Short mmCIF file of C-alpha atoms in Angstrom, two decimals:
data_model
loop_
_atom_site.label_atom_id
_atom_site.label_comp_id
_atom_site.label_asym_id
_atom_site.label_seq_id
_atom_site.Cartn_x
_atom_site.Cartn_y
_atom_site.Cartn_z
CA UNK V 268 133.63 -30.12 151.36
CA UNK V 269 130.52 -31.66 150.07
CA UNK V 270 130.18 -35.37 149.71
CA UNK V 271 130.65 -35.32 145.85
CA UNK V 272 134.32 -33.79 146.43
CA UNK V 273 135.05 -36.31 148.89
CA UNK V 274 133.77 -39.01 146.62
CA UNK V 275 135.61 -37.83 143.75
CA UNK V 276 139.21 -37.84 145.64
CA UNK V 277 138.28 -41.17 147.24
CA UNK V 278 137.60 -42.64 143.66
CA UNK V 279 140.59 -40.77 142.48
CA UNK V 280 142.88 -42.47 144.94
CA UNK V 281 141.17 -45.82 144.48
CA UNK V 282 141.65 -46.59 141.02
CA UNK V 283 145.72 -45.96 140.73
CA UNK V 284 145.75 -47.82 144.00
CA UNK V 285 144.02 -51.06 142.53
CA UNK V 286 145.86 -50.65 139.02
CA UNK V 287 149.40 -50.59 140.91
CA UNK V 288 148.43 -53.69 143.39
CA UNK V 289 147.57 -55.53 140.41
CA UNK V 290 150.50 -55.11 137.95
CA UNK V 291 153.02 -54.55 140.87
CA UNK V 292 151.91 -57.30 143.10
CA UNK V 293 149.72 -60.00 141.39
CA UNK V 294 151.07 -59.63 137.99
CA UNK V 295 154.49 -58.54 138.63
CA UNK V 296 155.67 -61.30 136.51
CA UNK V 297 153.98 -62.20 132.98
CA UNK V 298 152.13 -65.80 133.30
CA UNK V 299 149.30 -67.26 131.43
CA UNK V 300 145.77 -66.25 133.69
CA UNK V 301 144.05 -69.51 134.87
CA UNK V 302 140.20 -69.82 135.10
CA UNK V 303 140.27 -69.87 138.67
CA UNK V 304 142.13 -66.63 138.65
CA UNK V 305 139.91 -64.80 135.97
CA UNK V 306 137.04 -65.81 137.93
CA UNK V 307 138.17 -64.71 141.26
CA UNK V 308 139.27 -61.39 139.92
CA UNK V 309 135.98 -61.09 138.29
CA UNK V 310 134.18 -61.42 141.21
CA UNK V 311 136.48 -59.06 143.30
CA UNK V 312 135.69 -56.19 140.84
CA UNK V 313 132.26 -56.84 140.60
CA UNK V 314 131.97 -57.02 144.45
CA UNK V 315 133.98 -53.50 144.51
CA UNK V 316 131.56 -52.00 142.24
CA UNK V 317 128.51 -52.93 144.20
CA UNK V 318 130.35 -51.94 147.34
CA UNK V 319 130.79 -48.60 145.78
CA UNK V 320 127.21 -48.25 144.71
CA UNK V 321 126.33 -48.89 148.43
CA UNK V 322 128.67 -45.71 149.20
CA UNK V 323 126.82 -43.70 146.50
CA UNK V 324 123.59 -44.82 147.47
CA UNK V 325 124.21 -43.62 151.34
CA UNK V 326 126.18 -40.46 150.57
CA UNK V 327 123.95 -39.10 147.37
CA UNK V 328 120.87 -41.00 147.74
CA UNK V 329 118.91 -43.82 146.40
CA UNK V 330 118.46 -42.08 142.86
CA UNK V 331 122.17 -42.01 142.32
CA UNK V 332 122.69 -45.22 143.33
CA UNK V 333 120.03 -46.83 140.87
CA UNK V 334 121.71 -44.61 138.31
CA UNK V 335 125.18 -45.99 139.00
CA UNK V 336 123.82 -49.59 139.26
CA UNK V 337 121.94 -49.07 135.91
CA UNK V 338 125.01 -47.42 134.02
CA UNK V 339 127.17 -50.05 135.55
CA UNK V 340 125.07 -52.96 134.14
CA UNK V 341 124.83 -51.45 130.91
CA UNK V 342 128.78 -50.92 130.51
CA UNK V 343 129.37 -54.29 131.53
CA UNK V 344 127.38 -55.84 129.37
CA UNK V 345 128.56 -53.99 126.26
CA UNK V 346 131.84 -54.69 127.66
CA UNK V 347 131.23 -58.44 127.07
CA UNK V 348 130.51 -57.88 123.40
CA UNK V 349 134.17 -56.22 123.18
CA UNK V 350 135.67 -59.34 124.20
CA UNK V 351 134.56 -61.22 120.67
CA UNK V 352 136.79 -58.42 119.03
CA UNK V 353 139.52 -58.55 121.42
CA UNK V 354 139.66 -62.50 120.97
CA UNK V 355 139.98 -61.89 117.07
CA UNK V 356 142.56 -59.37 117.59
CA UNK V 357 144.77 -61.81 119.98
CA UNK V 358 144.38 -64.42 117.26
CA UNK V 359 144.96 -62.46 114.48
CA UNK V 360 148.39 -61.67 115.82
CA UNK V 361 149.09 -64.72 117.57
CA UNK V 362 149.53 -62.96 120.73
CA UNK V 363 151.31 -65.22 123.58
CA UNK V 364 148.87 -66.20 126.34
CA UNK V 365 151.30 -65.27 129.16
CA UNK V 366 151.58 -61.58 127.62
CA UNK V 367 147.67 -60.87 127.06
CA UNK V 368 147.05 -59.60 130.63
CA UNK V 369 149.73 -57.08 130.03
CA UNK V 370 148.49 -55.65 126.82
CA UNK V 371 145.10 -55.47 128.39
CA UNK V 372 146.38 -53.83 131.33
CA UNK V 373 147.86 -50.98 129.63
CA UNK V 374 144.90 -51.06 127.32
CA UNK V 375 142.66 -50.27 130.12
CA UNK V 376 144.85 -47.07 131.22
CA UNK V 377 144.29 -45.68 127.76
CA UNK V 378 140.77 -46.25 127.95
CA UNK V 379 140.34 -44.61 131.10
CA UNK V 380 141.79 -41.50 129.73
CA UNK V 381 139.92 -41.52 126.75
CA UNK V 382 136.51 -42.38 128.47
CA UNK V 383 137.03 -38.79 130.41
CA UNK V 384 137.74 -37.04 127.49
CA UNK V 385 134.44 -38.59 125.81
CA UNK V 386 132.35 -38.26 128.98
CA UNK V 387 133.52 -34.80 129.32
CA UNK V 388 132.92 -33.86 125.98
CA UNK V 389 129.37 -35.63 125.98
CA UNK V 390 128.12 -33.92 129.02
CA UNK V 391 129.10 -30.43 128.00
CA UNK V 392 127.27 -30.97 124.65
CA UNK V 393 124.32 -32.10 126.45
CA UNK V 394 124.11 -29.13 128.84
CA UNK V 395 124.94 -26.80 126.09
CA UNK V 396 122.64 -28.18 123.14
CA UNK V 397 119.93 -30.20 124.32
CA UNK V 398 118.93 -31.31 120.80
CA UNK V 399 121.77 -33.33 120.83
CA UNK V 400 119.96 -35.94 122.61
CA UNK V 401 118.20 -36.85 119.74
CA UNK V 402 121.05 -37.42 117.84
CA UNK V 403 122.83 -39.76 120.71
CA UNK V 404 119.42 -41.43 120.88
CA UNK V 405 119.04 -42.20 117.35
CA UNK V 406 122.66 -43.49 117.09
CA UNK V 407 122.18 -45.99 119.61
CA UNK V 408 119.22 -47.21 118.23
CA UNK V 409 121.03 -47.77 114.65
CA UNK V 410 123.83 -48.98 116.38
CA UNK V 411 121.60 -51.54 118.68
CA UNK V 412 119.99 -52.58 115.24
CA UNK V 413 123.72 -53.22 113.80
CA UNK V 414 124.63 -55.10 116.92
CA UNK V 415 121.71 -57.47 116.84
CA UNK V 416 121.49 -58.18 112.98
CA UNK V 417 125.27 -58.13 112.29
CA UNK V 418 127.16 -61.21 111.16
CA UNK V 419 130.42 -62.31 112.44
CA UNK V 420 132.91 -59.40 113.09
CA UNK V 421 136.21 -59.25 111.18
CA UNK V 422 139.26 -57.99 112.24
CA UNK V 423 141.18 -55.91 109.36
CA UNK V 424 144.40 -54.55 110.68
CA UNK V 425 145.50 -53.55 107.28
CA UNK V 426 142.51 -50.99 106.87
CA UNK V 427 143.25 -49.42 110.29
CA UNK V 428 144.24 -45.87 109.42
CA UNK V 429 146.20 -45.16 112.65
CA UNK V 430 147.83 -48.34 112.27
CA UNK V 431 148.65 -47.87 108.74
CA UNK V 432 150.37 -44.41 109.58
CA UNK V 433 152.04 -45.70 112.51
CA UNK V 434 154.01 -48.25 110.61
CA UNK V 435 154.96 -45.46 108.15
CA UNK V 436 156.71 -43.52 110.94
CA UNK V 437 157.99 -46.30 113.21
CA UNK V 438 159.38 -49.61 111.98
CA UNK V 439 158.34 -52.82 113.46
CA UNK V 440 159.84 -56.00 114.33
CA UNK V 441 158.60 -59.07 112.56
CA UNK V 442 158.72 -60.98 115.64
CA UNK V 443 157.76 -60.60 119.46
CA UNK V 444 160.61 -59.64 121.93
CA UNK V 445 159.30 -61.21 125.20
CA UNK V 446 156.96 -58.58 126.94
CA UNK V 447 158.42 -55.76 125.28
CA UNK V 448 156.62 -52.92 123.42
CA UNK V 449 159.74 -51.33 122.09
CA UNK V 450 163.16 -52.60 121.31
CA UNK V 451 166.73 -50.87 120.27
CA UNK V 452 168.33 -52.14 117.42
CA UNK V 453 171.21 -49.99 116.75
CA UNK V 454 170.14 -46.17 116.15
CA UNK V 455 166.63 -46.35 115.94
CA UNK V 456 163.95 -47.69 118.42
CA UNK V 457 161.82 -50.62 116.70
CA UNK V 458 158.26 -51.09 117.81
CA UNK V 459 157.28 -54.79 118.49
CA UNK V 460 153.87 -56.50 117.58
CA UNK V 461 152.91 -56.37 121.04
CA UNK V 462 152.34 -52.64 120.93
CA UNK V 463 151.07 -52.75 117.29
CA UNK V 464 148.14 -55.01 119.23
CA UNK V 465 147.98 -52.28 122.01
CA UNK V 466 147.58 -49.71 119.33
CA UNK V 467 144.72 -51.58 117.56
CA UNK V 468 143.14 -52.12 120.89
CA UNK V 469 143.11 -48.70 121.95
CA UNK V 470 141.72 -47.43 118.40
CA UNK V 471 139.17 -50.42 118.99
CA UNK V 472 138.14 -49.22 122.21
CA UNK V 473 137.48 -45.75 120.89
CA UNK V 474 135.10 -47.03 118.47
CA UNK V 475 133.15 -48.80 121.26
CA UNK V 476 133.24 -45.42 123.15
CA UNK V 477 130.86 -43.89 120.91
CA UNK V 478 128.12 -46.42 121.85
CA UNK V 479 128.81 -47.06 125.35
CA UNK V 480 129.44 -43.27 126.46
CA UNK V 481 126.09 -42.20 124.78
CA UNK V 482 124.54 -45.18 126.49
CA UNK V 483 125.38 -44.22 129.91
CA UNK V 484 124.28 -40.69 129.16
CA UNK V 485 121.07 -42.03 128.55
CA UNK V 486 120.72 -43.06 132.04
CA UNK V 487 122.15 -39.86 133.65
CA UNK V 488 124.13 -36.87 132.69
CA UNK V 489 125.85 -36.92 136.29
CA UNK V 490 129.68 -36.97 135.18
CA UNK V 491 130.47 -38.60 138.46
CA UNK V 492 128.09 -41.56 137.80
CA UNK V 493 128.70 -41.83 134.34
CA UNK V 494 132.40 -41.97 134.69
CA UNK V 495 132.71 -43.83 137.72
CA UNK V 496 130.55 -46.86 136.01
CA UNK V 497 132.61 -46.89 133.10
CA UNK V 498 135.80 -47.25 134.82
CA UNK V 499 134.34 -50.05 137.24
CA UNK V 500 133.07 -51.71 134.11
CA UNK V 501 136.79 -51.16 132.27
CA UNK V 502 138.45 -52.44 135.21
CA UNK V 503 136.45 -55.58 135.34
CA UNK V 504 137.31 -55.95 131.33
CA UNK V 505 140.50 -57.93 131.88
CA UNK V 506 139.43 -60.67 134.37
CA UNK V 507 136.04 -61.28 132.07
CA UNK V 508 137.99 -61.75 129.29
CA UNK V 509 140.52 -64.64 130.49
CA UNK V 510 137.07 -65.87 132.61
CA UNK V 511 134.83 -65.90 129.30
CA UNK V 512 137.47 -66.41 126.56
CA UNK V 513 136.79 -70.12 126.41
CA UNK V 514 133.11 -69.65 126.70
CA UNK V 515 132.12 -66.81 123.83
CA UNK V 516 130.82 -69.57 121.67
CA UNK V 517 128.12 -70.29 124.43
CA UNK V 518 126.59 -67.03 124.02
CA UNK V 519 125.01 -67.36 120.40
CA UNK V 520 122.13 -64.94 121.27
CA UNK V 521 124.22 -62.44 123.33
CA UNK V 522 124.50 -59.94 120.67
CA UNK V 523 120.53 -59.74 120.22
CA UNK V 524 120.34 -58.70 123.79
CA UNK V 525 122.79 -56.26 123.37
CA UNK V 526 121.45 -54.86 120.61
CA UNK V 527 117.65 -54.60 122.26
CA UNK V 528 119.55 -52.59 125.13
CA UNK V 529 121.06 -50.39 122.91
CA UNK V 530 117.86 -49.84 121.03
CA UNK V 531 115.86 -49.39 124.51
CA UNK V 532 118.39 -46.44 125.99
CA UNK V 533 118.69 -44.85 122.55
CA UNK V 534 114.78 -44.74 122.64
CA UNK V 535 114.58 -43.81 126.31
CA UNK V 536 117.07 -40.84 125.37
CA UNK V 537 114.79 -39.61 122.40
CA UNK V 538 111.65 -39.45 124.75
CA UNK V 539 113.36 -38.00 127.66
CA UNK V 540 111.90 -34.85 126.68
CA UNK V 541 108.22 -36.19 126.43
CA UNK V 542 108.34 -38.86 129.45
CA UNK V 543 111.12 -40.09 131.65
CA UNK V 544 111.28 -43.86 132.02
CA UNK V 545 111.98 -44.30 135.78
CA UNK V 546 115.49 -45.64 136.52
CA UNK V 547 114.43 -48.66 138.39
CA UNK V 548 112.06 -49.50 135.63
CA UNK V 549 115.03 -49.10 133.14
CA UNK V 550 117.35 -51.32 135.40
CA UNK V 551 114.89 -54.10 135.40
CA UNK V 552 114.14 -53.93 131.76
CA UNK V 553 117.98 -54.03 130.96
CA UNK V 554 118.93 -56.97 133.37
CA UNK V 555 115.74 -58.84 131.86
CA UNK V 556 116.81 -58.23 128.45
CA UNK V 557 120.11 -59.78 129.19
CA UNK V 558 118.68 -62.62 130.90
CA UNK V 559 116.58 -63.63 128.26
CA UNK V 560 119.79 -63.28 125.73
CA UNK V 561 121.89 -65.51 127.86
CA UNK V 562 119.15 -67.99 128.84
CA UNK V 563 118.13 -68.10 125.08
CA UNK V 564 121.90 -69.01 124.44
CA UNK V 565 122.50 -71.69 126.98
CA UNK V 566 119.28 -73.43 125.86
CA UNK V 567 120.55 -73.09 122.20
CA UNK V 568 123.83 -74.77 123.36
CA UNK V 569 122.33 -77.42 125.22
CA UNK V 570 119.90 -78.21 122.02
CA UNK V 571 122.95 -78.36 119.75
CA UNK V 572 124.76 -80.87 122.18
CA UNK V 573 121.67 -83.19 122.25
CA UNK V 574 121.66 -82.94 118.46
CA UNK V 575 125.40 -83.65 118.31
CA UNK V 576 125.15 -86.83 120.89
CA UNK V 577 122.11 -87.98 118.59
CA UNK V 578 123.82 -87.81 115.58
CA UNK V 579 126.75 -89.45 117.31
CA UNK V 580 124.40 -92.04 118.37
CA UNK V 581 122.68 -92.74 114.95
CA UNK V 582 126.18 -92.94 113.27
CA UNK V 583 127.19 -95.48 115.80
CA UNK V 584 124.17 -97.59 115.27
CA UNK V 585 124.50 -97.39 111.37
CA UNK V 586 128.25 -98.54 111.61
CA UNK V 587 126.83 -101.45 113.78
CA UNK V 588 124.03 -102.74 111.41
CA UNK V 589 126.75 -102.23 108.53
CA UNK V 590 129.17 -104.42 110.36
CA UNK V 591 126.70 -106.81 111.45
CA UNK V 592 125.27 -107.23 107.65
CA UNK V 593 128.80 -107.81 106.59
CA UNK V 594 129.49 -110.30 109.19
CA UNK V 595 126.22 -112.17 108.33
CA UNK V 596 126.87 -112.10 104.54
CA UNK V 597 130.58 -113.56 105.31
CA UNK V 598 129.03 -116.01 107.46
CA UNK V 599 126.43 -116.90 104.85
CA UNK V 600 129.43 -117.07 102.11
CA UNK V 601 131.40 -119.53 104.14
CA UNK V 602 128.60 -121.61 104.99
CA UNK V 603 127.09 -122.38 101.44
CA UNK V 604 129.42 -124.28 99.78
CA UNK V 605 129.49 -126.81 102.59
CA UNK V 606 126.10 -127.28 102.50
CA UNK V 607 126.27 -127.87 98.68
CA UNK V 608 128.97 -130.39 99.10
CA UNK V 609 126.86 -132.17 101.41
CA UNK V 610 124.02 -132.38 99.07
CA UNK V 611 126.24 -133.57 96.49
CA UNK V 612 127.58 -136.52 98.38
#
């Protein structure tokens, strides 16, 4: 068998094994994921992705290794944008923190299946109809502009068609029942709000796939590279959620960087028929755009903190001056009658 076939087999065995290890050993019992645990697992998934890239580089050559690394970087950066929406969904439904990992785990399984379908269809369309490249590229440019200039995202589950249809077909309990997705009350099975959250996450990821899959197809049309880069980014998404959940507000300008990345890969896709931008140049530019967005966000946050501290100091100084004036006025008021009395005497 060729190296590509062995890589497909190894990857097909690796993903289920890691998922089973995750759910069956490390998260067998529902618990609140700590920051330390989230950072550790985020580092593990990134290290595994880089190790896999080294295997691809060694077995399939430098170009394929660079394509995987670029695709993984794009997918991972777009996944960070997804976390904002996941946070809003969990806050909207008030999902207990100890059950959030379970919802994300099963959401990842659904996302892997949907991405496989999307990638297979996308690669087949591009190979059969080359002109679709320009449509995908234009959609990415439009999506990038929308991402950059869009205001705060809103979660409106009442307008989700799949959710409305499901609620018509299956009754839903008003409260959570531990970590269960379904409970049996009498004859019919009832869905819990936890399953509603899972269903909403899946439909949301379906929308995100319309951006992320074409973005990687702009880097390469190799199904193996496209799918594996997507999978590694999705697998690391859960840990990144818990690691970055408390720090989302620090990345005020991240959406501009993500928008610029989408515009770039869209333009790259449109121009591919005229000029093919080297993969290494694409990787450096994407990393540079994201780095500038992160640095600008951190500088913005630091500047806001300094302004807040200076504003507090100014308010404290004003309060001290006001108190000093009050005390001096009270002192003058208490001394004045005595001086008048002494002069009268």
